PDB file of C-alpha atoms in Angstrom:
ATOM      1  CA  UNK A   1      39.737  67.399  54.892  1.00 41.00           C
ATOM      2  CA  UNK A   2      36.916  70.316  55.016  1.00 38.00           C
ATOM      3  CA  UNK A   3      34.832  67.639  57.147  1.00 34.00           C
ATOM      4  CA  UNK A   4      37.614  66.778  59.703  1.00 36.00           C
ATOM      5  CA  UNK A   5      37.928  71.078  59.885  1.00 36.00           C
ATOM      6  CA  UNK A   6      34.316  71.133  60.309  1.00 38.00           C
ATOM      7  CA  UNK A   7      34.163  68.312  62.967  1.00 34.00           C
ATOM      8  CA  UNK A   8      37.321  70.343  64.656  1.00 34.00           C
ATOM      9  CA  UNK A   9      35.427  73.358  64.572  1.00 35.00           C
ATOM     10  CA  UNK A  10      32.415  71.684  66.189  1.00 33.00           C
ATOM     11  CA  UNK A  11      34.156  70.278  68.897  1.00 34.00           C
ATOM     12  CA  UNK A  12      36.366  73.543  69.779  1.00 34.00           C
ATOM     13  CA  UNK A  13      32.305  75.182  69.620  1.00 31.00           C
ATOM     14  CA  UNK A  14      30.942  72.616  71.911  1.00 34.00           C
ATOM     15  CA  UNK A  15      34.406  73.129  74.460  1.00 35.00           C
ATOM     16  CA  UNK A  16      34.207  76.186  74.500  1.00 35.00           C
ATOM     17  CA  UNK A  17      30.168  76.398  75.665  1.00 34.00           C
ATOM     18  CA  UNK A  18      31.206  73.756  77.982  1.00 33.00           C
ATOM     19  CA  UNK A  19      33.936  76.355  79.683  1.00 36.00           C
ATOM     20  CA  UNK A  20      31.542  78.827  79.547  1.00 35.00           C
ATOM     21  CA  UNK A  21      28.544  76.727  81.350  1.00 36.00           C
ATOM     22  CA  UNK A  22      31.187  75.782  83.880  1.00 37.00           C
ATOM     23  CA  UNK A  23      32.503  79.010  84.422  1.00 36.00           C
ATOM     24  CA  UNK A  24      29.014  80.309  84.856  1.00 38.00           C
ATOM     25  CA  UNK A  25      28.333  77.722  87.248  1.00 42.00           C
ATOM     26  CA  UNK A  26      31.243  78.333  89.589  1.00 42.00           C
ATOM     27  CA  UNK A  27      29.560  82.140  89.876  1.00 46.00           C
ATOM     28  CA  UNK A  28      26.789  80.996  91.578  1.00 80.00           C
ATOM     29  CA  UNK A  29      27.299  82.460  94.795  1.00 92.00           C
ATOM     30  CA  UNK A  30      26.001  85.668  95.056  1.00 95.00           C
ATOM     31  CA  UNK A  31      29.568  86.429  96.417  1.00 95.00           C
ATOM     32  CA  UNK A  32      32.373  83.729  96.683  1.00 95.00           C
ATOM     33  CA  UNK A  33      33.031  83.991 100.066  1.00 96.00           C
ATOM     34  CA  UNK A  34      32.863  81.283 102.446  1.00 96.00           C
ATOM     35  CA  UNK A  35      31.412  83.590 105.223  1.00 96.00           C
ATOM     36  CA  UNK A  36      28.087  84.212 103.212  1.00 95.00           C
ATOM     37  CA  UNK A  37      25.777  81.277 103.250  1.00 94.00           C
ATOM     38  CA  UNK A  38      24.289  80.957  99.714  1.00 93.00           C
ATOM     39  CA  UNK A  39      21.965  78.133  99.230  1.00 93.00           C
ATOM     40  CA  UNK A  40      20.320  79.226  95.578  1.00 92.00           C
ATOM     41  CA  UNK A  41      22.889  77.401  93.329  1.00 89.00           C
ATOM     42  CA  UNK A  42      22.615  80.547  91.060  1.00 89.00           C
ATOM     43  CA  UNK A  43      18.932  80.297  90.207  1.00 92.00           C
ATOM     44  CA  UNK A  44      16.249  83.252  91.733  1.00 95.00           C
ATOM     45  CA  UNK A  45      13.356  82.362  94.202  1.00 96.00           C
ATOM     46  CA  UNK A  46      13.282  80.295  97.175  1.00 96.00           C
ATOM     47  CA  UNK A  47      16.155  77.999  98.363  1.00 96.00           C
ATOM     48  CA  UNK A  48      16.708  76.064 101.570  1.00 96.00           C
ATOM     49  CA  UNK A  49      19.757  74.282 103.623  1.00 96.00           C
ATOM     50  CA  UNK A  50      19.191  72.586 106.861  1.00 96.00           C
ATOM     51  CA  UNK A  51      22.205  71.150 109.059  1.00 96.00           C
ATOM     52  CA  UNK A  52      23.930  70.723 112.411  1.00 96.00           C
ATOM     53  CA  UNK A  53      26.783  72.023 114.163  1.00 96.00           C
ATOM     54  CA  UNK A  54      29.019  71.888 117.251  1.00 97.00           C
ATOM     55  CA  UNK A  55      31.148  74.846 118.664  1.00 97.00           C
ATOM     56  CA  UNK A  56      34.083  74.864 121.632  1.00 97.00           C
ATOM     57  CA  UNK A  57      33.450  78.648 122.651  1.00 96.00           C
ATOM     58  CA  UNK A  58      34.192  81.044 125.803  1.00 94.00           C
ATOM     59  CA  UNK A  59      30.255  80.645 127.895  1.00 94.00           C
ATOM     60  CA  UNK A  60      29.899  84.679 128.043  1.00 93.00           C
ATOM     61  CA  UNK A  61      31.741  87.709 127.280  1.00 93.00           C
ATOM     62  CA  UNK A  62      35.161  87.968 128.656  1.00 93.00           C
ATOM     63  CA  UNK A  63      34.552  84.040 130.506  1.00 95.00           C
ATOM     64  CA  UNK A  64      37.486  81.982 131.104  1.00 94.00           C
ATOM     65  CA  UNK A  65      35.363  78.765 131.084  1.00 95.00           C
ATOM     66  CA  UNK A  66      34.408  77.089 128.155  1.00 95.00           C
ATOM     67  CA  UNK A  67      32.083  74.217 126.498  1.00 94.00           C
ATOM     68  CA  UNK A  68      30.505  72.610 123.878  1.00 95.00           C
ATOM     69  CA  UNK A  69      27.169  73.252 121.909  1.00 93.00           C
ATOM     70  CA  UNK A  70      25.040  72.142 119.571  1.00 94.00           C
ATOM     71  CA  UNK A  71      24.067  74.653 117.259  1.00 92.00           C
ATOM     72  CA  UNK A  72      20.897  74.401 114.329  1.00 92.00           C
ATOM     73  CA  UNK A  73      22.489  75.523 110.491  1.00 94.00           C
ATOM     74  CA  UNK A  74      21.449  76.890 107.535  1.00 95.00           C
ATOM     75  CA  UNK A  75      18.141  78.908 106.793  1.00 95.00           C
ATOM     76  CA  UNK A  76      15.670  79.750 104.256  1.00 97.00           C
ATOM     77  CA  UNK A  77      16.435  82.377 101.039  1.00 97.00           C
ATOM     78  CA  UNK A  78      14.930  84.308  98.212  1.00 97.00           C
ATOM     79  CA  UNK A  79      16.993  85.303  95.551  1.00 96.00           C
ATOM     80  CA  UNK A  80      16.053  87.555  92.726  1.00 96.00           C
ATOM     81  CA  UNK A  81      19.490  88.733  90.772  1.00 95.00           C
ATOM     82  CA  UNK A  82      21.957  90.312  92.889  1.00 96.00           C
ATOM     83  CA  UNK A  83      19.747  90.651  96.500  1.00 97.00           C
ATOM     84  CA  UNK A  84      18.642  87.504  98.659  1.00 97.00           C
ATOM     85  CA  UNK A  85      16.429  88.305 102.009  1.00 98.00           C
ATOM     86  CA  UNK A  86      16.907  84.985 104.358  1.00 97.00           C
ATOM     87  CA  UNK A  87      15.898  83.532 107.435  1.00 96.00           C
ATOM     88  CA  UNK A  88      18.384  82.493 109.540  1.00 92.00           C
ATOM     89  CA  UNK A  89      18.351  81.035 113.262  1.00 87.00           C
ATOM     90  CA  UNK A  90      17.112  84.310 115.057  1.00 88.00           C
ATOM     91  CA  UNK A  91      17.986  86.538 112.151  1.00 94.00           C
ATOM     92  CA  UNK A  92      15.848  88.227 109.379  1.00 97.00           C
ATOM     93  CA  UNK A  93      18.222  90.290 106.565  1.00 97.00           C
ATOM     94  CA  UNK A  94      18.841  91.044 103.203  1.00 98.00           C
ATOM     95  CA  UNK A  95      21.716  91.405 101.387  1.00 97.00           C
ATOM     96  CA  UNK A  96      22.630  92.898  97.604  1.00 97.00           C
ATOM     97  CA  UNK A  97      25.571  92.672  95.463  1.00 97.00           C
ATOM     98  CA  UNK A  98      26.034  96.114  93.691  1.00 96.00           C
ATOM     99  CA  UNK A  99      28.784  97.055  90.549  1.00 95.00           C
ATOM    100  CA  UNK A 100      30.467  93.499  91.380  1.00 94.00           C
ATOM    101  CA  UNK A 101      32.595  95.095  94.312  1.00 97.00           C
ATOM    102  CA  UNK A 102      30.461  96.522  97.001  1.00 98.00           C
ATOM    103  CA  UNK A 103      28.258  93.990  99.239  1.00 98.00           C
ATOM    104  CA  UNK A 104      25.312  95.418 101.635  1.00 98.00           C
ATOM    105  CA  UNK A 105      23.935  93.692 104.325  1.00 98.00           C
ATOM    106  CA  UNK A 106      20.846  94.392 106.928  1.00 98.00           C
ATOM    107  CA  UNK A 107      19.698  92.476 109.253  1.00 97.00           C
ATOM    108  CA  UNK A 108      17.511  92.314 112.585  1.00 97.00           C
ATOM    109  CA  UNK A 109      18.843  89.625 114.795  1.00 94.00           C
ATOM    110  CA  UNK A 110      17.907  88.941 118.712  1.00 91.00           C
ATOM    111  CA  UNK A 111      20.055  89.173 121.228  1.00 87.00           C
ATOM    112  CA  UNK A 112      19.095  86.621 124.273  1.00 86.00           C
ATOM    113  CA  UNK A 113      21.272  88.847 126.756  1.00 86.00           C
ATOM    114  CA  UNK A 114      23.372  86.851 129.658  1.00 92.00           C
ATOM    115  CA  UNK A 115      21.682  84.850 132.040  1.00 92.00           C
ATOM    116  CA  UNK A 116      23.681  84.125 135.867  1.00 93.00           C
ATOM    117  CA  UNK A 117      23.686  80.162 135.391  1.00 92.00           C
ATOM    118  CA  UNK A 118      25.966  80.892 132.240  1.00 93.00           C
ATOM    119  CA  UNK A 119      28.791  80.434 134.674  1.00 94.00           C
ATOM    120  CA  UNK A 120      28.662  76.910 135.785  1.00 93.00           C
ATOM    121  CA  UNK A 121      31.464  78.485 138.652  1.00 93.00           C
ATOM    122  CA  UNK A 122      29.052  80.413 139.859  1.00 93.00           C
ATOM    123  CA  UNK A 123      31.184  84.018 138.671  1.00 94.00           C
ATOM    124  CA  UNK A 124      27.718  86.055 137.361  1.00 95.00           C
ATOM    125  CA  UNK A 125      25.785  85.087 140.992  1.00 95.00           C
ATOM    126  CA  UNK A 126      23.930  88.355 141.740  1.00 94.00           C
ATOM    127  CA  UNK A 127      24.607  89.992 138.022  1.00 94.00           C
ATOM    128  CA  UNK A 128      21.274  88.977 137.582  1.00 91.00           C
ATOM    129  CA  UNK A 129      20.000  88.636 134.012  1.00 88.00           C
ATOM    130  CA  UNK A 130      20.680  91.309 131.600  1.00 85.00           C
ATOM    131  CA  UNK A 131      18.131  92.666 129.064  1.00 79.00           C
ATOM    132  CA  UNK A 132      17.254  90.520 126.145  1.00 82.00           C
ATOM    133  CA  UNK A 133      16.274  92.598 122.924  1.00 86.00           C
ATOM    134  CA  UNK A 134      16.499  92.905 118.817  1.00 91.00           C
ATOM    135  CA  UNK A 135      19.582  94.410 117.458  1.00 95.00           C
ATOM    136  CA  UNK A 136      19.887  96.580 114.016  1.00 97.00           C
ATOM    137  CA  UNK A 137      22.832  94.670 112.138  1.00 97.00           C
ATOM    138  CA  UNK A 138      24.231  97.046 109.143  1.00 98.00           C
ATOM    139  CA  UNK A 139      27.460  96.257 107.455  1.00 98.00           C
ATOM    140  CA  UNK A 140      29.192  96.732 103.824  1.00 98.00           C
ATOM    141  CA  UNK A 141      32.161  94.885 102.231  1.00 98.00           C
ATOM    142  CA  UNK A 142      34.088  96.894  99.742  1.00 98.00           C
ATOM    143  CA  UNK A 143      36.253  94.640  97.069  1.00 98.00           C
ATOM    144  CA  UNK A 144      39.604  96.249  95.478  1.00 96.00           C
ATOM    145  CA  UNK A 145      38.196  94.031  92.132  1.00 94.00           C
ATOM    146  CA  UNK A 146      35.516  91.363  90.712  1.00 92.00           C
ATOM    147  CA  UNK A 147      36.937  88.176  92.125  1.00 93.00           C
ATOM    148  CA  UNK A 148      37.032  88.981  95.709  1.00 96.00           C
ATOM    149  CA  UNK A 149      41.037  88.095  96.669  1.00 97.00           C
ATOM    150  CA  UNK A 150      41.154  91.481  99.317  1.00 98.00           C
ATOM    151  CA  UNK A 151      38.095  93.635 100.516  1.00 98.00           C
ATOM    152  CA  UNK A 152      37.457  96.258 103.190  1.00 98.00           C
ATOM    153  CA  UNK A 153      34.808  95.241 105.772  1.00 98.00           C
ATOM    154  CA  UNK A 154      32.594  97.841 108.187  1.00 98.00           C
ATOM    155  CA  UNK A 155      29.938  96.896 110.489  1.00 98.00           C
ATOM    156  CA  UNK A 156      27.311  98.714 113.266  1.00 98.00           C
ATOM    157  CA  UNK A 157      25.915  97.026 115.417  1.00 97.00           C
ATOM    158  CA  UNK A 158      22.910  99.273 117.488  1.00 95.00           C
ATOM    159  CA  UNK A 159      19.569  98.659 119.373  1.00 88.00           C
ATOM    160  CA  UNK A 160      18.241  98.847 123.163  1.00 80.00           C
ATOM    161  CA  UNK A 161      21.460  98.595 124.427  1.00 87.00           C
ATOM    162  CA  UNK A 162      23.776 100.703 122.966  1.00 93.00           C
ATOM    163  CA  UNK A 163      26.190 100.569 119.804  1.00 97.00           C
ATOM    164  CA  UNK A 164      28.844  98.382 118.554  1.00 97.00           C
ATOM    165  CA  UNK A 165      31.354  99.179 115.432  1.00 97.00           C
ATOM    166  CA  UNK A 166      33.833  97.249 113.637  1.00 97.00           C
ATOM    167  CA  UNK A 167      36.135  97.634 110.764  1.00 98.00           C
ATOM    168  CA  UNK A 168      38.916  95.457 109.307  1.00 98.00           C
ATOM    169  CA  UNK A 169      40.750  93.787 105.892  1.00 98.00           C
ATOM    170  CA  UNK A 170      39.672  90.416 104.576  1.00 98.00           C
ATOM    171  CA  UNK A 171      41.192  87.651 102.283  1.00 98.00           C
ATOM    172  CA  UNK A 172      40.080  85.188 100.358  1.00 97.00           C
ATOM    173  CA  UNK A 173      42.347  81.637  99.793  1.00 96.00           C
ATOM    174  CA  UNK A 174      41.360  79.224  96.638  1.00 93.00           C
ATOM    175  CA  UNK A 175      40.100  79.556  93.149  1.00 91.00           C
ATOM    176  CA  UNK A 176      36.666  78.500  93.075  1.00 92.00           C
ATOM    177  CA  UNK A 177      34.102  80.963  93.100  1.00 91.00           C
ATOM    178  CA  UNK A 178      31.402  78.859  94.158  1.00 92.00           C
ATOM    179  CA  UNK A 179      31.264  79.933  97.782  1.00 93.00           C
ATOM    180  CA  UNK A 180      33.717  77.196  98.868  1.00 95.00           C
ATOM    181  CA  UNK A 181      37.434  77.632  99.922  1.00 96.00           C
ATOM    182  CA  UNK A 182      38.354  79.682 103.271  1.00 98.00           C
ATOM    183  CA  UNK A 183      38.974  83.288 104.055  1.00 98.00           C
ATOM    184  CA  UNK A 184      40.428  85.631 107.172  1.00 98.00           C
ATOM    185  CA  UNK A 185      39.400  88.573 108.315  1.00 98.00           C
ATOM    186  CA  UNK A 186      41.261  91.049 111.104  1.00 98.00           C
ATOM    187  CA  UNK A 187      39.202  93.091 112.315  1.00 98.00           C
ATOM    188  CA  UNK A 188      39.133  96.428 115.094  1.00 98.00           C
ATOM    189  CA  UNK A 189      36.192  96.393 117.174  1.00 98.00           C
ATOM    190  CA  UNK A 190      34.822  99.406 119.304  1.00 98.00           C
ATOM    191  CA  UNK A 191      31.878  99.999 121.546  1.00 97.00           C
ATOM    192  CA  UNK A 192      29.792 102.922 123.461  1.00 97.00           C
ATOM    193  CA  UNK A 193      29.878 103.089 127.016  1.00 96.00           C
ATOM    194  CA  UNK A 194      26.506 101.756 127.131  1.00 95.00           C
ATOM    195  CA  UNK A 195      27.636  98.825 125.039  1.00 95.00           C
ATOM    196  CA  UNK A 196      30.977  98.276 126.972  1.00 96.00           C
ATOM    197  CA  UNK A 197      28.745  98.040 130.426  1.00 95.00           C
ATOM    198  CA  UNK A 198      26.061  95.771 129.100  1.00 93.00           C
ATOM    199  CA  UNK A 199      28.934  93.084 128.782  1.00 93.00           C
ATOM    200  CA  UNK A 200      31.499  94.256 131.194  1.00 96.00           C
ATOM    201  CA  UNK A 201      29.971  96.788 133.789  1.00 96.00           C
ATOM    202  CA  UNK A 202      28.986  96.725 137.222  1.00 95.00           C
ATOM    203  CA  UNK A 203      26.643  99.010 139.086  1.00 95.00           C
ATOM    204  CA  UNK A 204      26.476  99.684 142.600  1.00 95.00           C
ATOM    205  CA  UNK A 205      23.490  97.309 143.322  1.00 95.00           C
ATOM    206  CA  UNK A 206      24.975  94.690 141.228  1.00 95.00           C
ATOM    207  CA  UNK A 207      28.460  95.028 143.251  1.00 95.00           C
ATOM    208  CA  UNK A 208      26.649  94.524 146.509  1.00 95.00           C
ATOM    209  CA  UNK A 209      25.022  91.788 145.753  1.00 94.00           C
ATOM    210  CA  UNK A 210      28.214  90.224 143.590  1.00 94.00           C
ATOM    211  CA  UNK A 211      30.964  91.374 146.292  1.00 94.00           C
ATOM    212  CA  UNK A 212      32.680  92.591 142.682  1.00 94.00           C
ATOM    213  CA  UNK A 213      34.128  95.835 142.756  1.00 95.00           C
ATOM    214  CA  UNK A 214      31.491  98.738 141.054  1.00 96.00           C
ATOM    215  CA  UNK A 215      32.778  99.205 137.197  1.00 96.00           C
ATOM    216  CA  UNK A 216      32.172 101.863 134.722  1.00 95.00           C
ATOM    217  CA  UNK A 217      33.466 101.040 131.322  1.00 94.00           C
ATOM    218  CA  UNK A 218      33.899 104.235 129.135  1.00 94.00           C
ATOM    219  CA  UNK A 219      33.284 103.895 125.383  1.00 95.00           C
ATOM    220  CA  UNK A 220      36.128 103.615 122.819  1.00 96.00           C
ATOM    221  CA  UNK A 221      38.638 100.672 121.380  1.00 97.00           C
ATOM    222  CA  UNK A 222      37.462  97.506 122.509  1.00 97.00           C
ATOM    223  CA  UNK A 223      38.908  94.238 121.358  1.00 98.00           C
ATOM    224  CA  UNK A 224      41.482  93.385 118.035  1.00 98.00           C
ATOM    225  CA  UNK A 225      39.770  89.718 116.385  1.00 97.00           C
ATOM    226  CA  UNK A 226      40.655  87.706 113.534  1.00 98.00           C
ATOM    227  CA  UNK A 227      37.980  85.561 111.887  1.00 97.00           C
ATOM    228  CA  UNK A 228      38.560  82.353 109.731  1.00 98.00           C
ATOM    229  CA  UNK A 229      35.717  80.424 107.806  1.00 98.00           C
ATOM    230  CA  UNK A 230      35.849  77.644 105.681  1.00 98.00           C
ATOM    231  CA  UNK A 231      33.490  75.836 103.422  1.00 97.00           C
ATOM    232  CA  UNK A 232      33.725  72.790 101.098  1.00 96.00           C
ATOM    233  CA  UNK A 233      30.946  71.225  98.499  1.00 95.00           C
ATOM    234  CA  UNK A 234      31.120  67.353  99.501  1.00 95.00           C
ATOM    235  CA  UNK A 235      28.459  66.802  96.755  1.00 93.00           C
ATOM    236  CA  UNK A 236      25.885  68.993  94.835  1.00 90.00           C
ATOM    237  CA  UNK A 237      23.993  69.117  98.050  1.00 93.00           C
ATOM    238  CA  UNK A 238      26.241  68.421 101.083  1.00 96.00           C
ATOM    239  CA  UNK A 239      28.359  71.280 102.182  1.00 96.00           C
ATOM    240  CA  UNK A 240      30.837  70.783 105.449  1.00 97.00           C
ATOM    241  CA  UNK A 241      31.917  74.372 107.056  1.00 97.00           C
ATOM    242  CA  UNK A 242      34.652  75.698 109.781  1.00 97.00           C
ATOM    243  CA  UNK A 243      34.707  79.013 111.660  1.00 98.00           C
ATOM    244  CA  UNK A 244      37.300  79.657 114.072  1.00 98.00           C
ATOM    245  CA  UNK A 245      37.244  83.246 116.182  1.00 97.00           C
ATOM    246  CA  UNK A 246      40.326  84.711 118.031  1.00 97.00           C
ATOM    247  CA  UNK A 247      39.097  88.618 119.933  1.00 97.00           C
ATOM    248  CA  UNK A 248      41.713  89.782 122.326  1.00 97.00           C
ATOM    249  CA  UNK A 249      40.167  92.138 124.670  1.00 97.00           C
ATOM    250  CA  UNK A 250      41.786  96.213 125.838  1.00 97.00           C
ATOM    251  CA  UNK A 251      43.567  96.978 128.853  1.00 95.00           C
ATOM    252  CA  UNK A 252      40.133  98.564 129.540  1.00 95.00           C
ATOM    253  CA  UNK A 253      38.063  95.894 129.330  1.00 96.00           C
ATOM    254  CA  UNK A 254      40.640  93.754 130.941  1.00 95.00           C
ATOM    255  CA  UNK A 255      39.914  95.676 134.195  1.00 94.00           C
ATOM    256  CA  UNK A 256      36.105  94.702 134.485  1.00 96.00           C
ATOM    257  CA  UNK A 257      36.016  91.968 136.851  1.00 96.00           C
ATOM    258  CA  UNK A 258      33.776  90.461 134.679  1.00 96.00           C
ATOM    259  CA  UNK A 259      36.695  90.036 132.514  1.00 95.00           C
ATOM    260  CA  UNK A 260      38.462  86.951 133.595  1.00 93.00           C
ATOM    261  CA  UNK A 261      39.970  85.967 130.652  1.00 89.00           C
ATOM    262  CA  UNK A 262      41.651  88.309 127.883  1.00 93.00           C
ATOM    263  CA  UNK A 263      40.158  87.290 124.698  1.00 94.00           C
ATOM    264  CA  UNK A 264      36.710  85.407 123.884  1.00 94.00           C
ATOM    265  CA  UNK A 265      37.422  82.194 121.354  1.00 96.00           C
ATOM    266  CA  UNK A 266      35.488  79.568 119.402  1.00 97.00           C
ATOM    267  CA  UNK A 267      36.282  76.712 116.875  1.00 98.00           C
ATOM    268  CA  UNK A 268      32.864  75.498 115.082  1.00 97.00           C
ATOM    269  CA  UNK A 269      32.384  72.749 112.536  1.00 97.00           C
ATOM    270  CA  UNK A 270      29.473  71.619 110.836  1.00 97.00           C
ATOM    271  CA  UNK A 271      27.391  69.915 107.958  1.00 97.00           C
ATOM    272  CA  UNK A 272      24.478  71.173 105.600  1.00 97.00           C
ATOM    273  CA  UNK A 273      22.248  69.550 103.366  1.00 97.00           C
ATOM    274  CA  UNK A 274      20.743  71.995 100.235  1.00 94.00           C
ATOM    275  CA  UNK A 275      17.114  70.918  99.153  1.00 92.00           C
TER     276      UNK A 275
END
């Protein structure tokens, strides 16, 4: 009898490290969110993913034509404890988990600008090309508790060519807190004039050699989006993701002739292999 206990007690022991090993394991991610690429499978120093992907977007800012593209995925990471600085596409950042419920985030990304030939209809001829440059990404997620279900999201956007803000609610769907499952995010966006005109204005040269009408965009409420990403571990080192984006645009923006469409979209799917 005392050795069956002891056997009992042995296995409950071992079961119950087992949970606990598990349970660590799903906490990997730095944050459990499918948005937030996280190669490091829980462990500090440097990780890598490499992958492919194809999106079905809008060609440029307020277009009404769309097509496909082949887009490069994943990047390179350091991790020490709750921070990881990564390389990503044409994106250099760091991010930090702090008190389990806040999430920082700064990065410098580039901004390639919008070239005339972007409109295979020939709608940008005698835009011209506007100004390439870096932009100064800074945004925070706030979580009302530890696993991440609802947050509170902020973001600016700023550099050479003027300043971009959003703010909005997110939700997270499944149980896993691996990285993997999907979320939504709704989001109000709003830009500076300077912003609003890179994208949607017209100045006086530009009109005479466009024949579109002159357009002066003030600064203010500029687009309602939703978000939704997805993410799913086909092995220990094959993850397939999903991002879909819905931005409707504001009466105001909706006047730039620019503006042929109301909203911007994109559906994205891809692969990624973890070394």
């Amino acid at each position: 009898m005392k050795i069956r206990k002891r056997l009992l007690l042995t296995l409950f022991i071992c079961s119950s490290a087992f949970q606990v090993a598990v349970a660590q394991e799903t906490q990997a991610a730095l944050v459990p969110l499918p948005s937030i690429d996280d190669f490091s499978k829980g462990k500090d120093g440097w990780s890598f993913g490499l992958g492919v992907g194809i999106e079905y977007e809008t060609a440029y800012e307020g277009s009404d034509e769309f097509g496909l593209e082949l887009e490069p995925a994943g990047g390179l990471q350091w991790r020490r404890g709750n921070d990881v600085f990564y390389w990503v596409g044409e994106a250099i950042g760091w991010r930090g988990l702090r008190a389990d419920t806040w999430l920082f985030e700064a990065l410098v990304g580039f901004d390639e600008g919008r070239a005339e030939n972007d409109s295979k209809k020939g709608y940008l001829d005698g835009l011209g090309e506007s100004d390439e440059g870096f932009e100064l990404v800074l945004q925070s997620r706030r979580a009302f508790d530890s696993d991440w279900r609802y947050w509170l999201v902020g973001r600016v956007v700023t550099g050479g060519n003027g300043n971009l803000g959003l703010f909005g609610v997110g939700r997270r769907f499944g149980e896993k807190l691996d990285g993997s499952g999907s979320e939504v995010n709704i989001v109000a966006v709003f830009h500076d004039s300077e912003y609003a005109n890179k994208d949607f204005g017209i100045t006086a040269e530009q009109a005479a050699a466009s024949g579109l009408a002159a357009t002066n965009i003030g600064g203010g409420f500029r687009s309602i989006g939703i978000n939704y990403n997805y993410r799913h571990y086909v092995s220990d080192n094959w993850q397939i993701y999903g991002e879909a984006l819905y931005e409707h645009f504001s009466s105001a923006v909706r006047k730039s002739p620019i503006a042929r469409g109301d909203f911007e979209a994109e559906v994205g799917i891809g692969f990624i292999y973890m070394f």
